[in-house]
Coordinates of N, CA and C and ligand atoms in Angstrom, one line a residue:
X164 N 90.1 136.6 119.4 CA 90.2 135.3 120.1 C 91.6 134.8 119.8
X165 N 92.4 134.2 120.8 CA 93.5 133.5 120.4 C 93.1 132.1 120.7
X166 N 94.0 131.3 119.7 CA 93.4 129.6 120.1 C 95.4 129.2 120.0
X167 N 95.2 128.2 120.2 CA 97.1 127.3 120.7 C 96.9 127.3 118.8
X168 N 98.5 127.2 118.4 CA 98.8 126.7 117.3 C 98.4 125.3 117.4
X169 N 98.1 124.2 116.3 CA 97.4 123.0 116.2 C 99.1 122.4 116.6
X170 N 99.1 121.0 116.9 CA 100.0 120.7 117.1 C 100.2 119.9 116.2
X171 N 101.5 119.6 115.6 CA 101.7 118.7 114.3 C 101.5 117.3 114.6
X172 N 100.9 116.6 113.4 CA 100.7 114.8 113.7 C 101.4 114.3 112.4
X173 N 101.6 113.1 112.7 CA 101.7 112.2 111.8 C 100.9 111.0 112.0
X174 N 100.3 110.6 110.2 CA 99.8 109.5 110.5 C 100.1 108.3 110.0
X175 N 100.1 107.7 111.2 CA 100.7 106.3 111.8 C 99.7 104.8 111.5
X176 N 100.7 103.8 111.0 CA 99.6 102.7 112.2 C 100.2 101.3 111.7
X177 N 99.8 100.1 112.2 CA 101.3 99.5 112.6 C 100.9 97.7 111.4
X178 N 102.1 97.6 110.7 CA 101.5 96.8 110.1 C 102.3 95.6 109.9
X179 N 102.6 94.7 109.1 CA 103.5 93.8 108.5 C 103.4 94.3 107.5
X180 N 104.9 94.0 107.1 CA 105.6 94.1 106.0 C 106.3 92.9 105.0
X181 N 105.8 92.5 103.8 CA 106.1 91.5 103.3 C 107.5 91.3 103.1
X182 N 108.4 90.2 103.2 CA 109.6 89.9 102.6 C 109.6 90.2 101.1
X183 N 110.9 90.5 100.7 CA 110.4 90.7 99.1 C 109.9 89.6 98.2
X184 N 110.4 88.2 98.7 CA 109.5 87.3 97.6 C 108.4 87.5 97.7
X185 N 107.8 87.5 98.9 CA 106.2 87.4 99.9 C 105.7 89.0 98.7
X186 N 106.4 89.8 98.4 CA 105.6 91.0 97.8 C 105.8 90.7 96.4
X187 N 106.9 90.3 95.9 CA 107.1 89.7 94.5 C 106.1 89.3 93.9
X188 N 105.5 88.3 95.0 CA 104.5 86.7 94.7 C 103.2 87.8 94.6
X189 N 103.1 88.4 96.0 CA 101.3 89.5 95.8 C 101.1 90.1 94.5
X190 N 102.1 91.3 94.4 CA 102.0 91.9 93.4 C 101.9 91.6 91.5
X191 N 102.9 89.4 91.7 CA 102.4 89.1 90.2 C 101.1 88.5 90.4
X192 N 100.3 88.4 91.4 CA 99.1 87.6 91.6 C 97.9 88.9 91.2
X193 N 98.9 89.9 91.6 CA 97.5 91.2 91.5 C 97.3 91.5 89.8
X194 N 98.7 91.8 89.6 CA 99.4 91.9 88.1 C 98.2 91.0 86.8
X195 N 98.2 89.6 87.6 CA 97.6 88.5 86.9 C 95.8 88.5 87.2
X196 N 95.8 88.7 88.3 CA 94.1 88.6 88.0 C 93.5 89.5 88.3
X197 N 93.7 91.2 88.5 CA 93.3 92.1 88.6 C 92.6 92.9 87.2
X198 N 91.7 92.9 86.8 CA 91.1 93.4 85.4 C 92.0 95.1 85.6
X199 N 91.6 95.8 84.0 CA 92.6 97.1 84.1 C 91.8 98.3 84.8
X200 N 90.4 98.0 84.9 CA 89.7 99.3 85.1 C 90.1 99.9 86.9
X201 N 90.5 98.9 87.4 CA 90.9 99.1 88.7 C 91.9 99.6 89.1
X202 N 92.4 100.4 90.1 CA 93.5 101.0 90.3 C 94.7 100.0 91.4
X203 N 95.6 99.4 90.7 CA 96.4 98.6 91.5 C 97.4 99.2 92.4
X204 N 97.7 98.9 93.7 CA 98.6 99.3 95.0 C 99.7 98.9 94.2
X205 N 100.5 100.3 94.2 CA 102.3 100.0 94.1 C 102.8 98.7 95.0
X206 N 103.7 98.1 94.2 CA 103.9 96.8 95.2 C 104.6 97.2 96.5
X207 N 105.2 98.2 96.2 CA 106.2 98.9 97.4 C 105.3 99.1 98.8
X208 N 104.1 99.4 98.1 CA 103.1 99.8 99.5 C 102.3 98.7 100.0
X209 N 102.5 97.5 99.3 CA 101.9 95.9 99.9 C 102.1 96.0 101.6
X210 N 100.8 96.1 102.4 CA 101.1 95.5 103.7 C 99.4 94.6 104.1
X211 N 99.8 94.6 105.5 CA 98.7 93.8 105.8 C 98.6 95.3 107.3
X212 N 97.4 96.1 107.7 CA 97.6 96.5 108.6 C 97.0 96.2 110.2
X213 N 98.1 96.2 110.9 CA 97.2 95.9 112.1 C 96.8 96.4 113.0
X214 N 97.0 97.9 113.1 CA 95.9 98.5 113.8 C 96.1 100.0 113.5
X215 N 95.6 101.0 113.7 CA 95.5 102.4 112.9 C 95.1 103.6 113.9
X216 N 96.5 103.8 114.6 CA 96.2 104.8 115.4 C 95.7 106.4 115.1
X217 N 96.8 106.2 113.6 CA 96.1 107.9 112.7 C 96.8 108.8 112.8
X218 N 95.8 109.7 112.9 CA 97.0 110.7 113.3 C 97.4 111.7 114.7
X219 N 99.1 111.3 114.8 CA 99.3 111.3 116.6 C 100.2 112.7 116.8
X220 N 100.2 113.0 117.9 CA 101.5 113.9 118.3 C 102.9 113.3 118.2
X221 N 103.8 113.9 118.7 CA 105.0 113.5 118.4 C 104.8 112.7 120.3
X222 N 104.1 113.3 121.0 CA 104.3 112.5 122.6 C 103.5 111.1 122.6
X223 N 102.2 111.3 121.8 CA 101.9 109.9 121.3 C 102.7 109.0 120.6
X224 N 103.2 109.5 119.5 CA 104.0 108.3 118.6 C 105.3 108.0 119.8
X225 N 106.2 108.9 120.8 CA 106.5 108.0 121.6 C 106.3 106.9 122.4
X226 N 104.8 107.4 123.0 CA 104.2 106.4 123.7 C 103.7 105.0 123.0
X227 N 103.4 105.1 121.6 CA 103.4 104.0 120.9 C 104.3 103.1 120.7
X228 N 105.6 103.6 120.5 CA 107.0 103.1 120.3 C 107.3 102.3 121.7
X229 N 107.6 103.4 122.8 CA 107.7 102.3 124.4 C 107.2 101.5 124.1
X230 N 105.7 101.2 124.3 CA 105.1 100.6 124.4 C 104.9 99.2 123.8
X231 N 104.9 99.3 122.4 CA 105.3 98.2 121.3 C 107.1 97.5 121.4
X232 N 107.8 98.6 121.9 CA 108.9 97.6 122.5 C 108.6 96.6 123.7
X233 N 107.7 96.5 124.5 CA 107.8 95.6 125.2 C 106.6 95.1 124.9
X234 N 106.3 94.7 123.7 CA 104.9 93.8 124.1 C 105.8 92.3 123.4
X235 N 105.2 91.7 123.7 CA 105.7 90.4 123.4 C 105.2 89.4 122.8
X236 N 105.3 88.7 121.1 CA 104.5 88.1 120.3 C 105.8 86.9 119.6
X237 N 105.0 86.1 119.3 CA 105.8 85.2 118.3 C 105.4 85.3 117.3
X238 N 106.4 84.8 116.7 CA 106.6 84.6 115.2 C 105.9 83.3 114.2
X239 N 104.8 83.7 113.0 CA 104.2 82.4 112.7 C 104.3 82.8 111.0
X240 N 103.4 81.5 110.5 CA 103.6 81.6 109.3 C 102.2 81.8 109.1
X241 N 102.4 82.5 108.0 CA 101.1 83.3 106.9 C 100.9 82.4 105.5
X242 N 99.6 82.3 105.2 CA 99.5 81.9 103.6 C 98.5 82.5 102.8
X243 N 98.9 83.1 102.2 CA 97.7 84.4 101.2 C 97.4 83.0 100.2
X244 N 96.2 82.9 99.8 CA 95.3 82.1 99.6 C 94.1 82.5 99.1
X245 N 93.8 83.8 99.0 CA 92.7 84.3 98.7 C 91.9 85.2 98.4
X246 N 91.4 85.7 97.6 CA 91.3 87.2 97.1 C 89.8 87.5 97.0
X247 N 89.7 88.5 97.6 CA 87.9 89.2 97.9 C 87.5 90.4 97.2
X248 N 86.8 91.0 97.3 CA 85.8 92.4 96.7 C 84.9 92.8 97.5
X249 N 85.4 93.7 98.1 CA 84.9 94.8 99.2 C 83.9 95.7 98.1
X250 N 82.5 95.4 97.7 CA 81.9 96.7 96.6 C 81.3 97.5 97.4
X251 N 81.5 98.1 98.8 CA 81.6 99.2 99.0 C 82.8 100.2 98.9
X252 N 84.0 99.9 99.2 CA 85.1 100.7 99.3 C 85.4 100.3 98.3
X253 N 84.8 99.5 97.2 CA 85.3 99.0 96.0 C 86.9 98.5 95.9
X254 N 87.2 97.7 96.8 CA 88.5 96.9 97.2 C 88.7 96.0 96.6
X255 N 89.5 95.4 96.2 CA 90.0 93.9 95.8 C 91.2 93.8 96.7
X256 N 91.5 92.7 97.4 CA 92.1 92.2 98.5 C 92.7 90.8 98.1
X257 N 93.8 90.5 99.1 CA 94.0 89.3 99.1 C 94.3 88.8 100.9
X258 N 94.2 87.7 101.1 CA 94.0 87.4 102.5 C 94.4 85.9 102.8
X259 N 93.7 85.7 103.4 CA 94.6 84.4 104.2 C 92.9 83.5 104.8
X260 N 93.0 82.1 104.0 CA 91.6 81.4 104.7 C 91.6 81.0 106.3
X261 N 93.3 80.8 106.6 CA 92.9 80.2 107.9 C 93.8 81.4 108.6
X262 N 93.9 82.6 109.3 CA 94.4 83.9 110.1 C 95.1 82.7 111.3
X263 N 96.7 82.8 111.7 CA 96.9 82.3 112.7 C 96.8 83.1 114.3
X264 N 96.5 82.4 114.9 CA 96.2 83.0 116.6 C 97.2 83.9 116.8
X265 N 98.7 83.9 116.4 CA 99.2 84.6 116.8 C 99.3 86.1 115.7
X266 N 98.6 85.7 115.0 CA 98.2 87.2 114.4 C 96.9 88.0 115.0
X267 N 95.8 87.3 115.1 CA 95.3 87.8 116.3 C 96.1 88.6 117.5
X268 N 96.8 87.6 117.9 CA 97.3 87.9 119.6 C 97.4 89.8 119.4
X269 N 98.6 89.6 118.3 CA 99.5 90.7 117.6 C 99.1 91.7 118.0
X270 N 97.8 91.5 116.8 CA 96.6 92.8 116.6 C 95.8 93.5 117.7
X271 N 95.4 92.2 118.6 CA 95.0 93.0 120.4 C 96.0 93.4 121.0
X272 N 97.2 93.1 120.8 CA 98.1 93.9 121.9 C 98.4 95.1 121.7
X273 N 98.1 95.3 119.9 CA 98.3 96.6 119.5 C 97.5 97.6 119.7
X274 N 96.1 96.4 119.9 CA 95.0 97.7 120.3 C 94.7 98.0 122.1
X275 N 95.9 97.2 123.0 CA 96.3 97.5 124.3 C 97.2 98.8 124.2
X276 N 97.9 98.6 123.4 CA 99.3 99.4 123.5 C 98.9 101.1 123.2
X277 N 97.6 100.8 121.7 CA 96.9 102.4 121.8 C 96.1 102.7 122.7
X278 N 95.2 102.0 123.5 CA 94.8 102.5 124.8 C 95.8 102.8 125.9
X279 N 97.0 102.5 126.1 CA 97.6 102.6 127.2 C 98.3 104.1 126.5
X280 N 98.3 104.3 125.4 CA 98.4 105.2 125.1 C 97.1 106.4 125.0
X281 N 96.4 106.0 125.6 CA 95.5 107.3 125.6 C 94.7 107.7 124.3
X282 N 94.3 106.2 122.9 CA 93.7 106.8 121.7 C 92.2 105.9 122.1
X283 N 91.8 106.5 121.1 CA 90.3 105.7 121.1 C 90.1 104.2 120.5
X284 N 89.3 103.3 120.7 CA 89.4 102.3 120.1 C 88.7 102.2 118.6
X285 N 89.7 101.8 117.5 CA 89.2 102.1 116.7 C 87.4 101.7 116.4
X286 N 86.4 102.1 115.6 CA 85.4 101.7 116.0 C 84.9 101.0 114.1
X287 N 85.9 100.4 113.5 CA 85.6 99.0 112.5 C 86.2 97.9 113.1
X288 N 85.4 96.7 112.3 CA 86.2 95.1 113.2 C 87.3 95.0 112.2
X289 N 88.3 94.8 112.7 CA 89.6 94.3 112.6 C 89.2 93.2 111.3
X290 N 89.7 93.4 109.9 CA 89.9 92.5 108.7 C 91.1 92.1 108.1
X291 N 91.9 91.2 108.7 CA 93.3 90.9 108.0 C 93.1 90.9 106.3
X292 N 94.0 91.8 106.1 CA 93.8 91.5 104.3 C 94.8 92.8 103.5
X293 N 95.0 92.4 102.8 CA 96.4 92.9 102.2 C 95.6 93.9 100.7
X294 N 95.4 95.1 100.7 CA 94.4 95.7 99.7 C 95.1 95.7 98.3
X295 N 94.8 95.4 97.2 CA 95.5 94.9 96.2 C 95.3 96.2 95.1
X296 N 93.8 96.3 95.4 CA 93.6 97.4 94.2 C 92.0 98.3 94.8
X297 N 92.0 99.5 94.3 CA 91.1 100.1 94.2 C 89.9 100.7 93.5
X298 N 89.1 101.5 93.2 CA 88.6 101.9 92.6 C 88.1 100.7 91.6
X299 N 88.0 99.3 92.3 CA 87.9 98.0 91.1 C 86.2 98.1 91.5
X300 N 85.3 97.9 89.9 CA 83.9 97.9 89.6 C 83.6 96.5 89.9
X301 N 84.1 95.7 90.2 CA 83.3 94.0 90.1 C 84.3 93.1 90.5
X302 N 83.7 92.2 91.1 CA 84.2 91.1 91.6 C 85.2 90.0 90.7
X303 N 86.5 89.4 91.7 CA 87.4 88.5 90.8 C 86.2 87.5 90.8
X304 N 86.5 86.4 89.9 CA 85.9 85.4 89.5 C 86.6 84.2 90.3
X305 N 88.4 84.8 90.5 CA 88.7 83.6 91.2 C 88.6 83.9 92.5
X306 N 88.9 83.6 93.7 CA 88.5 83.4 95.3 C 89.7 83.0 95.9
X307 N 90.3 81.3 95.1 CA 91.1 80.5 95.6 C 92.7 80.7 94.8
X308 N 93.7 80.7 95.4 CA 94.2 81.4 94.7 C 96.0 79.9 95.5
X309 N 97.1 79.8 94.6 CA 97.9 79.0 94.9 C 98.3 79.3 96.2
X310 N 98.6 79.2 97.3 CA 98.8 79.9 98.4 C 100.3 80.2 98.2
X311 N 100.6 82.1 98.9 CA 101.8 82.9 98.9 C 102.2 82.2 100.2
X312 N 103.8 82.2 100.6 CA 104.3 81.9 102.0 C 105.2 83.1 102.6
X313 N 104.6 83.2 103.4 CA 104.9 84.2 104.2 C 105.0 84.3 105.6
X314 N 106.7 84.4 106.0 CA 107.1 84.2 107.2 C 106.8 85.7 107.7
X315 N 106.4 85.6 109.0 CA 106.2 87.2 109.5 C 106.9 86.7 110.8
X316 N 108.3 87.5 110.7 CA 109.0 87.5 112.3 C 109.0 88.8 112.6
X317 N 108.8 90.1 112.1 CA 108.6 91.2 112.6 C 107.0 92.5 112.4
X318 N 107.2 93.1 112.8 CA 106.2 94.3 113.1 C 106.5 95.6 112.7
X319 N 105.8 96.3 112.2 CA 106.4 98.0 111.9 C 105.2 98.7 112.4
X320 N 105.7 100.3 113.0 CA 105.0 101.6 112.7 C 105.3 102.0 111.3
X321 N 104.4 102.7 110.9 CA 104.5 103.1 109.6 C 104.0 104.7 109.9
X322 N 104.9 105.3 108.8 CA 103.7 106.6 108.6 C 103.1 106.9 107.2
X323 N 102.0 107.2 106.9 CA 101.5 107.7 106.0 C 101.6 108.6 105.0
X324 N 102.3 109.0 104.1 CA 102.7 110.4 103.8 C 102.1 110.7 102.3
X325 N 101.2 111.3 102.4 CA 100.4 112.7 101.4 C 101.2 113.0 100.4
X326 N 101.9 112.2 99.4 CA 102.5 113.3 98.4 C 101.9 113.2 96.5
X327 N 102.7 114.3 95.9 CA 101.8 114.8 94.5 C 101.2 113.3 93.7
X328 N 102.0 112.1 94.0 CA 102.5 111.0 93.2 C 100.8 110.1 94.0
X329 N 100.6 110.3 94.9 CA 99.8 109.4 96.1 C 100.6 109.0 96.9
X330 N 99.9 108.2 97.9 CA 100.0 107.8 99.1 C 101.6 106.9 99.0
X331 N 102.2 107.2 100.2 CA 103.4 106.9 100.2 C 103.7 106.2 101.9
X332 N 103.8 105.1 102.3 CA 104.4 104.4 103.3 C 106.1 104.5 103.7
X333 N 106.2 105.1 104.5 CA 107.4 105.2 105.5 C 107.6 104.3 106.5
X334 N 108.4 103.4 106.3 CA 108.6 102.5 108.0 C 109.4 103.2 108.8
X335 N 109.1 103.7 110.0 CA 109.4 104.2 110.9 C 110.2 103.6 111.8
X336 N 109.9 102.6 112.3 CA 110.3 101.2 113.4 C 109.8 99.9 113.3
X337 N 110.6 99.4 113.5 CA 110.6 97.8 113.1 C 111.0 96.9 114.8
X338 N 110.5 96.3 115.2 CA 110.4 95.2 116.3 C 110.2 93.6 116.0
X339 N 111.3 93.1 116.2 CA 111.2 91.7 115.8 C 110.1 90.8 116.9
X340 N 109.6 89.9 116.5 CA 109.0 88.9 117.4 C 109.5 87.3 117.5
X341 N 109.7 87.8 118.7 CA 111.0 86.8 119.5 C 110.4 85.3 119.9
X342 N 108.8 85.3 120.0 CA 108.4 83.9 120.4 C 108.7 83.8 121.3
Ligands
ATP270 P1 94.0 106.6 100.8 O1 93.2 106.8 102.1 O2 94.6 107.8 100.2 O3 93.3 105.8 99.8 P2 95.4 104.6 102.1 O4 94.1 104.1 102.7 O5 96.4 103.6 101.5 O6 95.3 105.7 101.1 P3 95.8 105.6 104.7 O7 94.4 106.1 104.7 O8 96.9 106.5 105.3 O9 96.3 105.3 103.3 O10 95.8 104.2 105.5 C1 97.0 103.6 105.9 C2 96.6 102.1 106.3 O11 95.7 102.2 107.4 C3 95.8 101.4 105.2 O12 96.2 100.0 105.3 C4 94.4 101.6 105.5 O13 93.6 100.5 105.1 C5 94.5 101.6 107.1 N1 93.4 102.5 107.6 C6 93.1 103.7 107.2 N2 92.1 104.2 107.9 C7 91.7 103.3 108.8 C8 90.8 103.2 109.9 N3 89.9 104.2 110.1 N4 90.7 102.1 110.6 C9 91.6 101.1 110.3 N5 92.5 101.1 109.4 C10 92.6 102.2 108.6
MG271 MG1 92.7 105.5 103.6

């Protein structure tokens, strides 16, 4: 039997990326209320993601790129405010009490732009939240937390990359939002 060689992917998917105070401020917040038994996110890899195509061809991640060049979103302000515990995926998170509309907007256009590209829709609901740490056994005690400020005027593809160390984020492309 012969079958095609598989075709190479990379995996993708498109997020915000914090300014460095904005990741400064996350990472001494995680630093500070995260217990030790939990495995903490390098601050380097602090994002928020907003939608998760996966893993694409090199003709898809073009078509992603077009595509996200012309979508069109403004620019708003973010306030991290608040930290959760996912005890299934055993997550600790931090997030935002009030999500602005135009982060919404963001996130649907992103999940226009993978259909127009030909991917599936992803099939979890969309949870703004910035993952702090892993493998954490129990819940923070605090919830409420000083609010981080965080201007988001731009957008990234990112890629995922597999190495001996863990998980490693590549920004790929960056698109400003012009308002
Ligand atoms: P690991 O899976 O090794 O723990 P990771 O989750 O940080 O590492 P990826 O699985 O490559 O790395 O995920 C990259 C980003 O995409 C993360 O923010 C992750 O939460 C998100 N993500 C991963 N899988 C999905 C999915 N099926 N649907 C939506 N978002 C996803
Ligand atoms: Mg993962």
């Amino acid at each position: 039997m012969c079958s095609e060689p598989a075709e190479a992917t990379r995996r993708l998917f498109f997020a915000l990326w914090p300014d460095e105070d904005a990741r400064a401020a996350i990472a001494a917040l995680a630093a500070e209320q995260i217990h030790r038994q939990a495995k903490r996110v390098t601050a380097d890899n602090l994002h928020i993601t907003l939608a998760f195509p996966g893993a694409v061809t090199a003709r898809v991640q073009a078509c992603l790129e077009a595509a996200s060049g012309s979508l069109t979103g403004a620019p708003f302000e973010l306030s991290i405010d608040r930290l959760g515990y996912w005890p299934g995926p055993r997550i600790i998170w931090a997030g935002s009490s009030q999500t602005p509309p135009e982060l919404w907007s963001l996130a649907t256009s992103l999940r226009e732009v993978m259909a127009a590209c030909g991917l599936e829709p992803e099939n979890r609901p969309y949870q703004v939240h910035i993952t702090l740490a892993r493998k954490a056994t129990r819940a923070l005690t605090v919830t409420r937390v000083a609010p981080i400020p965080w201007s988001v005027r731009q957008f990234c593809l990112v890629e995922s990359v597999n190495e001996a160390a863990g998980v490693r984020y590549r920004v790929l492309r960056t698109w400003t939002l012009e308002g």
